[in-house]
Short mmCIF file of C-alpha atoms and ligand atoms in Angstrom, two decimals:
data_model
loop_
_atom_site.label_atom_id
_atom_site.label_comp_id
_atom_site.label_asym_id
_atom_site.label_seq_id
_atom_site.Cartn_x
_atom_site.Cartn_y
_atom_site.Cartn_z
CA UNK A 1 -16.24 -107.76 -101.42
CA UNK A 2 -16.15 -107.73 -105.42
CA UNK A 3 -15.10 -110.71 -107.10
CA UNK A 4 -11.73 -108.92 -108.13
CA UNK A 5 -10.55 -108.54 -104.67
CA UNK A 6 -11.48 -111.62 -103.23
CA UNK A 7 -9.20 -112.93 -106.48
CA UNK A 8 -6.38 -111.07 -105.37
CA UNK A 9 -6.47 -111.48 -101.62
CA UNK A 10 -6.20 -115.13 -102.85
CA UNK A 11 -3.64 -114.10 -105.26
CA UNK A 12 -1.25 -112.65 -103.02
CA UNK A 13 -0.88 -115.78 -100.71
CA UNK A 14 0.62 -117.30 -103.72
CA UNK A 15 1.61 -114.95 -106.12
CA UNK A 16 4.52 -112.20 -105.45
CA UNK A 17 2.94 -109.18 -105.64
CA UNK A 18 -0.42 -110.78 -106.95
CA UNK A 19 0.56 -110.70 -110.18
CA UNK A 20 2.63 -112.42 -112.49
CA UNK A 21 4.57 -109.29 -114.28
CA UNK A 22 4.80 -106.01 -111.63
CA UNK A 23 3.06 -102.99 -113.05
CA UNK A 24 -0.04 -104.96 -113.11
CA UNK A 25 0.04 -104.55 -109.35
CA UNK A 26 -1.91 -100.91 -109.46
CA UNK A 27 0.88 -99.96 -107.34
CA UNK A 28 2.25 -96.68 -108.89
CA UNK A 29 -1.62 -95.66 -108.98
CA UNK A 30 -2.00 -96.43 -105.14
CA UNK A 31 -5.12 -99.09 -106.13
CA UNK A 32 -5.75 -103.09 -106.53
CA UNK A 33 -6.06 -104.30 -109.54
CA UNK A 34 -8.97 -105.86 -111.39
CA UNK A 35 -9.21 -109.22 -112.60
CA UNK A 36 -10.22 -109.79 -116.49
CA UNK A 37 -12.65 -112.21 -117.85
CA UNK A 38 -12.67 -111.45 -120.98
CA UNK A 39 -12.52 -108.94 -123.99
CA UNK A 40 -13.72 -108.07 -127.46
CA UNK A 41 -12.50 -105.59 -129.93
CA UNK A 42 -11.89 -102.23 -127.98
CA UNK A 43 -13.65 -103.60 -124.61
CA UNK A 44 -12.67 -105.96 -121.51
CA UNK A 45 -14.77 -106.63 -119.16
CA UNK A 46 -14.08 -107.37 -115.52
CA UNK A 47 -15.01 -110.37 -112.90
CA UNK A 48 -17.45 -108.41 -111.83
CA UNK A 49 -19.44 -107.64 -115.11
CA UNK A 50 -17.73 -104.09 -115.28
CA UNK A 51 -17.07 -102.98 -118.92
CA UNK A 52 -14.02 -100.67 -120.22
CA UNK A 53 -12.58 -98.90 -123.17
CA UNK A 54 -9.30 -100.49 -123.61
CA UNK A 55 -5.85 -98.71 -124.09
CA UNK A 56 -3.69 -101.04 -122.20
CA UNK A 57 -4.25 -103.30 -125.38
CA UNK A 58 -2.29 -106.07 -123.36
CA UNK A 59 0.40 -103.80 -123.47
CA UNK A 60 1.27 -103.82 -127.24
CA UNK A 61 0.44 -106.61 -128.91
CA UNK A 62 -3.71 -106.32 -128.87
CA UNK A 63 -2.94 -104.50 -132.31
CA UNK A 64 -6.40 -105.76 -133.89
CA UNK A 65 -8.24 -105.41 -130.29
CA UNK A 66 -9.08 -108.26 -128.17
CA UNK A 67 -10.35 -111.62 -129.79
CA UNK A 68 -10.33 -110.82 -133.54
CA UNK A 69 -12.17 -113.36 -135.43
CA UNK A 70 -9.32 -113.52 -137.89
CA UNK A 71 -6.49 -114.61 -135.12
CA UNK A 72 -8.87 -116.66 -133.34
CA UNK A 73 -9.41 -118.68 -136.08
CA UNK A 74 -6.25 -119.34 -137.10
CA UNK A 75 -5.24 -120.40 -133.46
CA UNK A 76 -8.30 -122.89 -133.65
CA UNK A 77 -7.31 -124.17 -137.07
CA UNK A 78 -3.44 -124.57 -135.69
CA UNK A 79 -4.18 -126.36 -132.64
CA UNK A 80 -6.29 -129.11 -134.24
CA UNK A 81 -3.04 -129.79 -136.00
CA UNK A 82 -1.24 -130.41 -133.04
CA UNK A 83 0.51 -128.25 -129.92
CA UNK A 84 3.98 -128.22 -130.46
CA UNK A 85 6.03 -130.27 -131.99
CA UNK A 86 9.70 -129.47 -131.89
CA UNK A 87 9.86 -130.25 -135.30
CA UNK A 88 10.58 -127.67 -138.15
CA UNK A 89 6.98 -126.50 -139.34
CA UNK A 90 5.83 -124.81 -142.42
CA UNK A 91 4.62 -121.43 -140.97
CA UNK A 92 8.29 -120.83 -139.73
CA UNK A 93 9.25 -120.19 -143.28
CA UNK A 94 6.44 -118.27 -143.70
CA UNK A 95 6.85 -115.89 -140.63
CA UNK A 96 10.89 -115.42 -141.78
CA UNK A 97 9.59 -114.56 -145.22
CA UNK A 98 7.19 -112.23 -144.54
CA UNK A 99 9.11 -110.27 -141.73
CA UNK A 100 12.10 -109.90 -143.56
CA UNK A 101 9.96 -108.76 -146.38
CA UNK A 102 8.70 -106.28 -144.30
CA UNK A 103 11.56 -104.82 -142.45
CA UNK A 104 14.04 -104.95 -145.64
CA UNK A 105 17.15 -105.07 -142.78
CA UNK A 106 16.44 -108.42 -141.42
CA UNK A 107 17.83 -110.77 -143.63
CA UNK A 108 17.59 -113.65 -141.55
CA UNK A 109 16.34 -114.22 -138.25
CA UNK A 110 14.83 -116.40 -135.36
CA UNK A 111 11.81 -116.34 -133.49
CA UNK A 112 12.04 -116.93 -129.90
CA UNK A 113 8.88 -116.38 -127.01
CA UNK A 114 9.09 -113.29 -125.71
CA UNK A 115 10.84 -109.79 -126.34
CA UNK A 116 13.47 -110.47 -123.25
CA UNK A 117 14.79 -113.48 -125.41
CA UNK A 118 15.27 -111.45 -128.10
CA UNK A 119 16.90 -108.41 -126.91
CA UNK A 120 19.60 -111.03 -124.90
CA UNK A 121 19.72 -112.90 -127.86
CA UNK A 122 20.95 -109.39 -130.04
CA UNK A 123 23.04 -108.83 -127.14
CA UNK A 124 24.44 -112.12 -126.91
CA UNK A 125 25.17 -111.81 -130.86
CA UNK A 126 26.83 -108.30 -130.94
CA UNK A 127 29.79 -109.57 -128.26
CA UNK A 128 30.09 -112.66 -130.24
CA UNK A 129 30.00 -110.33 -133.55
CA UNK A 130 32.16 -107.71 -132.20
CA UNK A 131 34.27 -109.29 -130.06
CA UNK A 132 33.80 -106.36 -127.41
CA UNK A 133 31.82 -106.68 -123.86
CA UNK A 134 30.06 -102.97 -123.08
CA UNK A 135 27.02 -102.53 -124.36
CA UNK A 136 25.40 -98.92 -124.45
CA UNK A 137 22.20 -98.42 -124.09
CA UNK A 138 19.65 -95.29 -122.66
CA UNK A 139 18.00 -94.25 -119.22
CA UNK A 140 14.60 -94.78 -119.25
CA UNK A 141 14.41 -96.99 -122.59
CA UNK A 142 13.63 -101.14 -121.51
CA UNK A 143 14.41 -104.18 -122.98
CA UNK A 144 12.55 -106.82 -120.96
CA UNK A 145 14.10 -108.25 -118.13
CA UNK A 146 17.66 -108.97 -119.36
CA UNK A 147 20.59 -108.96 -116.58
CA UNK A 148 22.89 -106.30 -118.11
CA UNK A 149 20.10 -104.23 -119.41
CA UNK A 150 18.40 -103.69 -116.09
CA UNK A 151 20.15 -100.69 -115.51
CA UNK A 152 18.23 -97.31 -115.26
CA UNK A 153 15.56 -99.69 -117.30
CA UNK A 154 11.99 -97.97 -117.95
CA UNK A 155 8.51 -99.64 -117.61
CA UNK A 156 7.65 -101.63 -114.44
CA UNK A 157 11.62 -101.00 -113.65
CA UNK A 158 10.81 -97.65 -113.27
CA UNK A 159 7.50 -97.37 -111.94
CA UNK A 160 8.67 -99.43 -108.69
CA UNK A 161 11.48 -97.08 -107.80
CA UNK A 162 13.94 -100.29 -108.56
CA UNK A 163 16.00 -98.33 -111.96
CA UNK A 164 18.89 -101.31 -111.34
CA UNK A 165 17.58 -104.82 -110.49
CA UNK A 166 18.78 -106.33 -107.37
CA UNK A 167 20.25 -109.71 -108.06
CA UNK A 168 22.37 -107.98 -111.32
CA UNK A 169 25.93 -108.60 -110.27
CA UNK A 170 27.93 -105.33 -110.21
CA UNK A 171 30.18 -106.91 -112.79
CA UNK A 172 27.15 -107.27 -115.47
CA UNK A 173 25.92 -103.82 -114.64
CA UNK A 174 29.57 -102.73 -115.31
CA UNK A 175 29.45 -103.68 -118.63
CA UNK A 176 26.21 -101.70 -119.25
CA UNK A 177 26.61 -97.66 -119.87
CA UNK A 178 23.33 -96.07 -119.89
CA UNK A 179 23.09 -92.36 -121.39
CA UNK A 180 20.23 -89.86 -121.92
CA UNK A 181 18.44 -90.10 -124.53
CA UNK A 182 18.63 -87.65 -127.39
CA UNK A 183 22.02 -86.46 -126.17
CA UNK A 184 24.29 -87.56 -129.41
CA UNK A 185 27.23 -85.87 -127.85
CA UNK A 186 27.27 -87.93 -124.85
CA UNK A 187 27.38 -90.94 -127.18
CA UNK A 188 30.23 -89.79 -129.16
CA UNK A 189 32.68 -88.90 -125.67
CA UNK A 190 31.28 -92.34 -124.40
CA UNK A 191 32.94 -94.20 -127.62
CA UNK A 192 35.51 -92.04 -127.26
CA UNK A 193 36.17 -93.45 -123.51
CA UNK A 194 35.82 -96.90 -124.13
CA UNK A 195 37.70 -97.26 -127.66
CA UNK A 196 37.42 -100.61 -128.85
CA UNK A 197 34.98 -101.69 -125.86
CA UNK A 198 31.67 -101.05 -127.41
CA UNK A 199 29.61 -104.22 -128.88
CA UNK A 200 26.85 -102.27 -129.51
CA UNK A 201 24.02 -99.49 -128.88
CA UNK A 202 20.35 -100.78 -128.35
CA UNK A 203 17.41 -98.51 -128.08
CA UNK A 204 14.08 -98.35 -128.78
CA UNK A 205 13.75 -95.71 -131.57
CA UNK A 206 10.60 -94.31 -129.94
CA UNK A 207 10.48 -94.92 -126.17
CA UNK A 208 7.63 -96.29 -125.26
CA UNK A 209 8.45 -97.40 -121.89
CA UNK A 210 9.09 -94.52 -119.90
CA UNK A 211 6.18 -92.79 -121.16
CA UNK A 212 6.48 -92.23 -124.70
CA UNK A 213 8.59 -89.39 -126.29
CA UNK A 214 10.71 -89.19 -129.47
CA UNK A 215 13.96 -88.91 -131.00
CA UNK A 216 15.06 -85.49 -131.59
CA UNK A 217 16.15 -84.47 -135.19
CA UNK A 218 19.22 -86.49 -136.82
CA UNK A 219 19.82 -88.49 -133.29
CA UNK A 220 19.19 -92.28 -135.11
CA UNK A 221 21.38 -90.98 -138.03
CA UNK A 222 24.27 -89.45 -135.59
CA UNK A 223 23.69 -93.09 -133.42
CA UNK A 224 24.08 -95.31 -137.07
CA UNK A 225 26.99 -93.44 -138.16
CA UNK A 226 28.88 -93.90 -134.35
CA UNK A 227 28.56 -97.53 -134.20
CA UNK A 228 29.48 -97.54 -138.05
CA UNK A 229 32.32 -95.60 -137.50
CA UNK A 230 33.48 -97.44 -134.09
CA UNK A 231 32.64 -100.73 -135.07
CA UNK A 232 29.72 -101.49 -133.07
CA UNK A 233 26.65 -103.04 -134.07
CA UNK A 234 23.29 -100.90 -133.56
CA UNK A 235 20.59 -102.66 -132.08
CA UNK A 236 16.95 -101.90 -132.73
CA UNK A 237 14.59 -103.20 -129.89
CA UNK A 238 11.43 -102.18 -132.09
CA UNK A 239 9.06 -104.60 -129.72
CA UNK A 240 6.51 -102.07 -129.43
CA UNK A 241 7.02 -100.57 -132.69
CA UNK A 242 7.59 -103.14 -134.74
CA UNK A 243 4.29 -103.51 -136.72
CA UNK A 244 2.70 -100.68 -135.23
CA UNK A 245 4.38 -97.35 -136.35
CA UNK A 246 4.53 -98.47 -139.58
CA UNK A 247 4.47 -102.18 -141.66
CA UNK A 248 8.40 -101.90 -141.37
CA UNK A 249 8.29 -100.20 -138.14
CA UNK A 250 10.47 -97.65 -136.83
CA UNK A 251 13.19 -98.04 -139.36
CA UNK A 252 11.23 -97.55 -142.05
CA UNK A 253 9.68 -93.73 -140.78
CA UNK A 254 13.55 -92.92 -140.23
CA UNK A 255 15.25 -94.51 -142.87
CA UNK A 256 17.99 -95.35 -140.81
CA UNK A 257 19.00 -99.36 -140.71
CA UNK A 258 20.13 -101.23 -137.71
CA UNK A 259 22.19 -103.97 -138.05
CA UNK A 260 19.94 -106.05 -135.41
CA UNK A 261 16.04 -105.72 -134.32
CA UNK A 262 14.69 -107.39 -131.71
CA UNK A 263 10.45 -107.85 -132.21
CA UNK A 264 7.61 -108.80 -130.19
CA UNK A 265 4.21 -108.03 -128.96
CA UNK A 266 2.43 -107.41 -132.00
CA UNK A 267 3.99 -110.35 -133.67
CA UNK A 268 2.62 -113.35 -131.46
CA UNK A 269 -1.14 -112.01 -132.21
CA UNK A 270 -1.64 -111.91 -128.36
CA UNK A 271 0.56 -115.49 -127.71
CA UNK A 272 4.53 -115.65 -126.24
CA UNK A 273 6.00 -114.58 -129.05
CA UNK A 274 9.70 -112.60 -130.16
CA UNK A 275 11.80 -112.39 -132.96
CA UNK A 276 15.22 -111.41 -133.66
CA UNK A 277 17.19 -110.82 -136.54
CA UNK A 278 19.39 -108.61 -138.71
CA UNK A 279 22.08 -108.75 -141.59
CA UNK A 280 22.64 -112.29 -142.69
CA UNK A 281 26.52 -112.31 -141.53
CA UNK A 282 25.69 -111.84 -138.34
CA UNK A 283 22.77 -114.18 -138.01
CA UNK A 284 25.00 -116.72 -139.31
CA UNK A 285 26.83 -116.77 -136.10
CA UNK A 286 23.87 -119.07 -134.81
CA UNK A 287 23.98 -122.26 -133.74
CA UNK A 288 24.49 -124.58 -135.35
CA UNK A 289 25.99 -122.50 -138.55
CA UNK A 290 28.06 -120.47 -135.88
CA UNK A 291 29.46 -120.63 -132.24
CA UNK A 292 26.89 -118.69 -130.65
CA UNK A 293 24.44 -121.24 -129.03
CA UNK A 294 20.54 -119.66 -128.72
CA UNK A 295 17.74 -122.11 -128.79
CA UNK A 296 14.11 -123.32 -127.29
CA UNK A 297 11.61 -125.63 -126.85
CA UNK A 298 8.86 -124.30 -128.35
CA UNK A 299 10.73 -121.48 -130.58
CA UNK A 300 8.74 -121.30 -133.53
CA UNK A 301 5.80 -122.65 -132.33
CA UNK A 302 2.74 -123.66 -134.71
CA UNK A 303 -0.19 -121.78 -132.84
CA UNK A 304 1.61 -118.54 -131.90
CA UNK A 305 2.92 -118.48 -135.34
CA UNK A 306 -0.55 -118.97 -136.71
CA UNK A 307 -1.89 -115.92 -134.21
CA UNK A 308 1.14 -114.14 -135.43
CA UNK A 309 0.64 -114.36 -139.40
CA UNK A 310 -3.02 -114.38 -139.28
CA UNK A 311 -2.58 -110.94 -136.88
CA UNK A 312 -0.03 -108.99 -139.85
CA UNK A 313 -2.04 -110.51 -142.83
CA UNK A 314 -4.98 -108.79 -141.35
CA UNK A 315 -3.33 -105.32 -140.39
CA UNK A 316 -2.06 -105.33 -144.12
CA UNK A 317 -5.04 -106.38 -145.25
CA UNK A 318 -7.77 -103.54 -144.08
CA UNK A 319 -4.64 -101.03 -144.28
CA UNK A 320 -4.45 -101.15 -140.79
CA UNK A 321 -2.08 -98.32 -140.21
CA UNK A 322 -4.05 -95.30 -142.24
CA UNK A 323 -6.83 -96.85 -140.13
CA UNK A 324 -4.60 -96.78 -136.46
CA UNK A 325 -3.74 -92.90 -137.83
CA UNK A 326 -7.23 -91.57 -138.68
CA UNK A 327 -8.36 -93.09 -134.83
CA UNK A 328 -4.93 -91.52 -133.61
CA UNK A 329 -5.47 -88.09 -134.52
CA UNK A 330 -9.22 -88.02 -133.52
CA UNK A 331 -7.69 -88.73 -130.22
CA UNK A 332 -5.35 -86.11 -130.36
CA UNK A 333 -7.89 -83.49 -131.52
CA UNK A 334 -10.42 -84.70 -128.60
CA UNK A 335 -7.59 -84.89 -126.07
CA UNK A 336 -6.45 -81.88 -126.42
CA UNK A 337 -9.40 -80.15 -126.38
CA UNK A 338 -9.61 -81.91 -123.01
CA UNK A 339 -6.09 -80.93 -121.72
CA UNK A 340 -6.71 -77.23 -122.65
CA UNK A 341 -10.59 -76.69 -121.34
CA UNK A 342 -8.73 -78.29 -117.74
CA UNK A 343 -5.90 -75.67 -118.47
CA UNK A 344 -8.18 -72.62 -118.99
CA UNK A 345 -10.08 -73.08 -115.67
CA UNK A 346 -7.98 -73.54 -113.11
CA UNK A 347 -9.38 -74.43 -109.73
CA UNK A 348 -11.74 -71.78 -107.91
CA UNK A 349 -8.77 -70.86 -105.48
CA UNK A 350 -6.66 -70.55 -108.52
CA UNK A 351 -4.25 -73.18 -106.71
CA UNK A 352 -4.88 -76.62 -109.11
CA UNK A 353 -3.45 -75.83 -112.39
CA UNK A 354 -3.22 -78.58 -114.62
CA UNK A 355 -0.34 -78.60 -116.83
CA UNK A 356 -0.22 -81.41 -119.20
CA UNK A 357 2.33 -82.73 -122.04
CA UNK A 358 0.28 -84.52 -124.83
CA UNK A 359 2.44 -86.86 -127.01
CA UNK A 360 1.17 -88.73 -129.74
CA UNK A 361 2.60 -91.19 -132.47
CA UNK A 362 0.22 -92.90 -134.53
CA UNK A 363 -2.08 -95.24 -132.60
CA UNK A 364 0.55 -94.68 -129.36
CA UNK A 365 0.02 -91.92 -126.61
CA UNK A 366 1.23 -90.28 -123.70
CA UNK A 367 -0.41 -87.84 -121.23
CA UNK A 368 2.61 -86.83 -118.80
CA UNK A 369 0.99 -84.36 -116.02
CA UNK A 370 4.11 -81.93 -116.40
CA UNK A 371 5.01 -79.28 -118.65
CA UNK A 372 7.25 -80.11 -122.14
CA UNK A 373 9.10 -80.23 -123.71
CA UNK A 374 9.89 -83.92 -123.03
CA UNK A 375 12.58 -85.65 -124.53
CA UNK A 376 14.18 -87.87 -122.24
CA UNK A 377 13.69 -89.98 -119.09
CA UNK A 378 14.08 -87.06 -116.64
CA UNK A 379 11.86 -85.22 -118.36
CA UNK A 380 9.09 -87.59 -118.28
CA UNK A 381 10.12 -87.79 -114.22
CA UNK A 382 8.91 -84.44 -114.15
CA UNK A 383 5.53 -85.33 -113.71
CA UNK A 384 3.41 -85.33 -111.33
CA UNK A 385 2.21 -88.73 -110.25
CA UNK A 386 0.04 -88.09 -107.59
CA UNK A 387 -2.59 -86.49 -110.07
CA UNK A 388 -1.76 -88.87 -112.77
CA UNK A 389 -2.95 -91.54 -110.74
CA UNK A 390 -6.20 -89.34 -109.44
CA UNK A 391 -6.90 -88.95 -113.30
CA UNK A 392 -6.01 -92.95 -114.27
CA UNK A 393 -9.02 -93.33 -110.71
CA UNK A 394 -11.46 -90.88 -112.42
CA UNK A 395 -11.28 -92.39 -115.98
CA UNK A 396 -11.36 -96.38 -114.78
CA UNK A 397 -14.54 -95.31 -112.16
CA UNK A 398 -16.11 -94.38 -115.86
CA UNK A 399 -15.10 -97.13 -117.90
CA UNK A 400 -11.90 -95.64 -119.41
CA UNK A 401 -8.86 -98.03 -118.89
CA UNK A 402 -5.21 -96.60 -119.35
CA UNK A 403 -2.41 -98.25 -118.35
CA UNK A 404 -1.96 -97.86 -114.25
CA UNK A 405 1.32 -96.01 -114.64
CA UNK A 406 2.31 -92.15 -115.62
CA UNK A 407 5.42 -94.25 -117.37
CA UNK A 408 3.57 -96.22 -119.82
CA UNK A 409 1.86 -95.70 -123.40
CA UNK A 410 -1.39 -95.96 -124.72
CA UNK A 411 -2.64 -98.13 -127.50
CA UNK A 412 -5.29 -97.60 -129.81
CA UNK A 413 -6.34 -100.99 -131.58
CA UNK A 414 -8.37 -100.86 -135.20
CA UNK A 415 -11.13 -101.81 -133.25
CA UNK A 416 -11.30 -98.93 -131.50
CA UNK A 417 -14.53 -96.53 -133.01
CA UNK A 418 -14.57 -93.21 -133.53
CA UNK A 419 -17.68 -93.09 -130.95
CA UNK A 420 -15.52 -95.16 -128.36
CA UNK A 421 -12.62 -92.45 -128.74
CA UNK A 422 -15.64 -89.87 -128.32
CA UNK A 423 -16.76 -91.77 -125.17
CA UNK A 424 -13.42 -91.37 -123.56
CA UNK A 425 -12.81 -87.78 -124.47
CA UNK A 426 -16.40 -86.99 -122.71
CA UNK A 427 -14.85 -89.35 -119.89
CA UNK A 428 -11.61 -87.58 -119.56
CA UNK A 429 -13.15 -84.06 -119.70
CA UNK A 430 -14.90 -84.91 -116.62
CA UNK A 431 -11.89 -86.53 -114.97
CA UNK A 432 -9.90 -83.45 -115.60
CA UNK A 433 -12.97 -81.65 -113.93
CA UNK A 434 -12.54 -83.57 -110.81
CA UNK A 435 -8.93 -83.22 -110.23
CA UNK A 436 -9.32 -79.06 -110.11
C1 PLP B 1 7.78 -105.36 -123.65
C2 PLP B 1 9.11 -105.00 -124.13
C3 PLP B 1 10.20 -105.89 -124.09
C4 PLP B 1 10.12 -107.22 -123.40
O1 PLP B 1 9.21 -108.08 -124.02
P1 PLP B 1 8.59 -109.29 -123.14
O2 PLP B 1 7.82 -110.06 -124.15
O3 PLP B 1 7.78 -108.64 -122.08
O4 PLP B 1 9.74 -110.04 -122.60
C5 PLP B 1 11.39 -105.52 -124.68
N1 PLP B 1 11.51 -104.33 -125.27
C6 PLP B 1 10.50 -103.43 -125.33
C7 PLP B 1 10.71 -102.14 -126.04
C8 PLP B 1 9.28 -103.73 -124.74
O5 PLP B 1 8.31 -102.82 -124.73
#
């Protein structure tokens, strides 16, 4: 028995599921998972002494890949000083400064520990703001594990057949309208229902959690100028993006500006970090400036704030994003040279043909086993998962690790070298092989 499975047998006595967040579980890939014991720029290595080329990239926020010497130290440095304190703390000032510096439409904002705080926190803000209760919001996109946005959620949501939480009371979910994406009409007749009703529209500008796939032409404009137009706030859950896509994120590429953005991920530098924030008015709604009450224990807290500024200073300063781009399209070349050798040679009987959807944005990817064009949760749903997960086999077996679900993205971290992106083209070449 390896070490991993003798960790979850134990595991699973005590642990739902084994694990302490659900896709983790292997389960949408018919497997067990592996335990970690440790990583180092674009490699992990198992209990068992197995190494990996890491895209999981703990699932966003390993930005830098694992361990970089400049986050490390600054966590070190930070928890000599002390833990927590509860206590404003200088690198709060410094984290609102340089975010809002960054992403011009935050004006002010809080940081909280994880992206579900600070989607529920936007949400939480744009009733208060608004006045209104129904919140809009699209299939397949997810916002952590927020009551009223569990509905037709993406992500682990998704992956475990469970689109609507048990446990979310009817009357929640009835205040949630979830819409495809990239269908601006069906936003406009959905306004048009509910006149008055709408607090806001939150979505991730580039899903990321249902695979990944992008907004069509003019679809963020058409969505800014229907909340501006009905009164309702748009929400930008940029978790994943935030920091990734670009130094302002999402927003920036589009030049369209939400009124709120939730962060996360890449801004804790690997540690339970979120952030929310937006135009200064409706910030000032807070507590204690305002009457909406939001607050926590260790909000702001010195070492993930440390891990988080020490984690941006060092993306900005080795021009991490032309980096994350040049790695991102050698990818893409390599890939698809991949996808279309497996294309041109079907099986012997002629019977396995492999029909793949390559999407790429920057240092995020997506291989959906289904033809394109994909645009939209049921178009990801499309695919076929029983190969995906016969691929995601064939590349772990070889030391390739993408994330155990056809609904998930890959990461590319600067660590990543152009001789470990040639390693897993090589690997998924021959794991293409195997499924004809
Ligand atoms: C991961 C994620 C969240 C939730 O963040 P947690 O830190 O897991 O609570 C919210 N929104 C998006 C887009 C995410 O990818």
């Amino acid at each position: 028995m390896t070490k991993s499975a003798e960790l979850f047998a134990r595991a699973q006595k005590r642990i739902p599921g084994g694990v302490n967040s659900p896709v983790r579980a292997f389960r949408n890939v018919d497997g067990t998972p592996f335990f970690v014991a440790c990583g180092e720029g674009a490699k992990i290595w198992d209990v068992d002494g197995k190494e990996y080329i890491d895209y999981l990239g703990s699932w966003g926020p390993a930005i830098l890949g694992h361990a970089p010497k400049a986050v490390v130290e600054a966590v070190r440095g930070a928890a000599k000083r002390g833990l927590n304190f509860g206590i404003p703390n200088p690198l709060e000032v410094e984290i609102a400064e340089l975010i809002s510096d960054w992403i011009p439409s935050i004006e002010k904002l809080r940081m909280v520990n994880s992206g579900t705080e600070a989607t529920m926190s936007c949400i939480r803000l744009a009733r208060a703001f608004t006045r209104r209760d129904k919140i809009i919001k699209f299939d397949g996109c997810y916002h952590g594990h927020v009551d009223v946005l569990l509905v037709k959620a993406g992500s682990g949501a998704l992956t475990h057949g469970q689109p609507s939480s048990a446990g979310v009371p009817q009357a929640f979910a009835d205040l949630t309208i979830s819409l495809p994406f990239n269908d601006a009409h069906l936003v406009g007749k959905s306004f048009a229902e509910n006149k008055g009703q709408i607090a806001a529209v939150i979505l991730e500008p580039i899903p990321a959690n249902a695979g990944l796939y992008f907004p069509t032409h003019h679809f963020l404009q058409r969505l800014r100028d229907e909340c501006t137009s009905n009164g309702a706030l748009l929400i930008f859950d940029e978790v994943i993006t935030g920091f990734r896509v670009a130094r302002g994120g999402a927003q920036e590429i589009y030049g369209v500006r939400p009124d709120l953005t939730a962060l996360g991920k890449i801004i804790g530098g690997g540690l339970p970090v979120g952030a929310f924030g937006g135009r200064a008015e409706i910030m000032d709604l807070l507590s204690p400036d305002g009457p909406v009450y939001q607050a926590g224990t260790l909000s702001g807290n010195p070492l993930a704030l440390a891990a988080g500024l020490a984690q941006l200073r060092e993306l900005e300063r080795i021009n991490g994003w032309k980096l994350l781009e040049e790695l991102g399209a050698q990818f893409e070349k390599l890939a698809r040279e991949a996808i279309e050798f497996a294309a041109a040679n079907p099986s012997h009987g002629g019977q396995v043909k492999i029909d793949i959807t390559f999407h790429r944005f920057g240092s995020m990817f997506c291989m959906f086993f289904a033809s394109g064009p994909i645009i939209d949760l049921a178009g990801a749903q499309r695919s076929n998962l029983k190969m995906f997960s016969r691929f995601f086999h064939a590349c772990l077996k070889r030391g390739v690790y993408f994330a155990p679900s056809q609904f998930e993205t890959g990461f590319i971290s600067t660590a990543h070298t152009p001789a470990d992106i040639e390693r897993t083209a090589a690997v998924m070449h021959e794991a293409l092989a195997e499924l004809l």
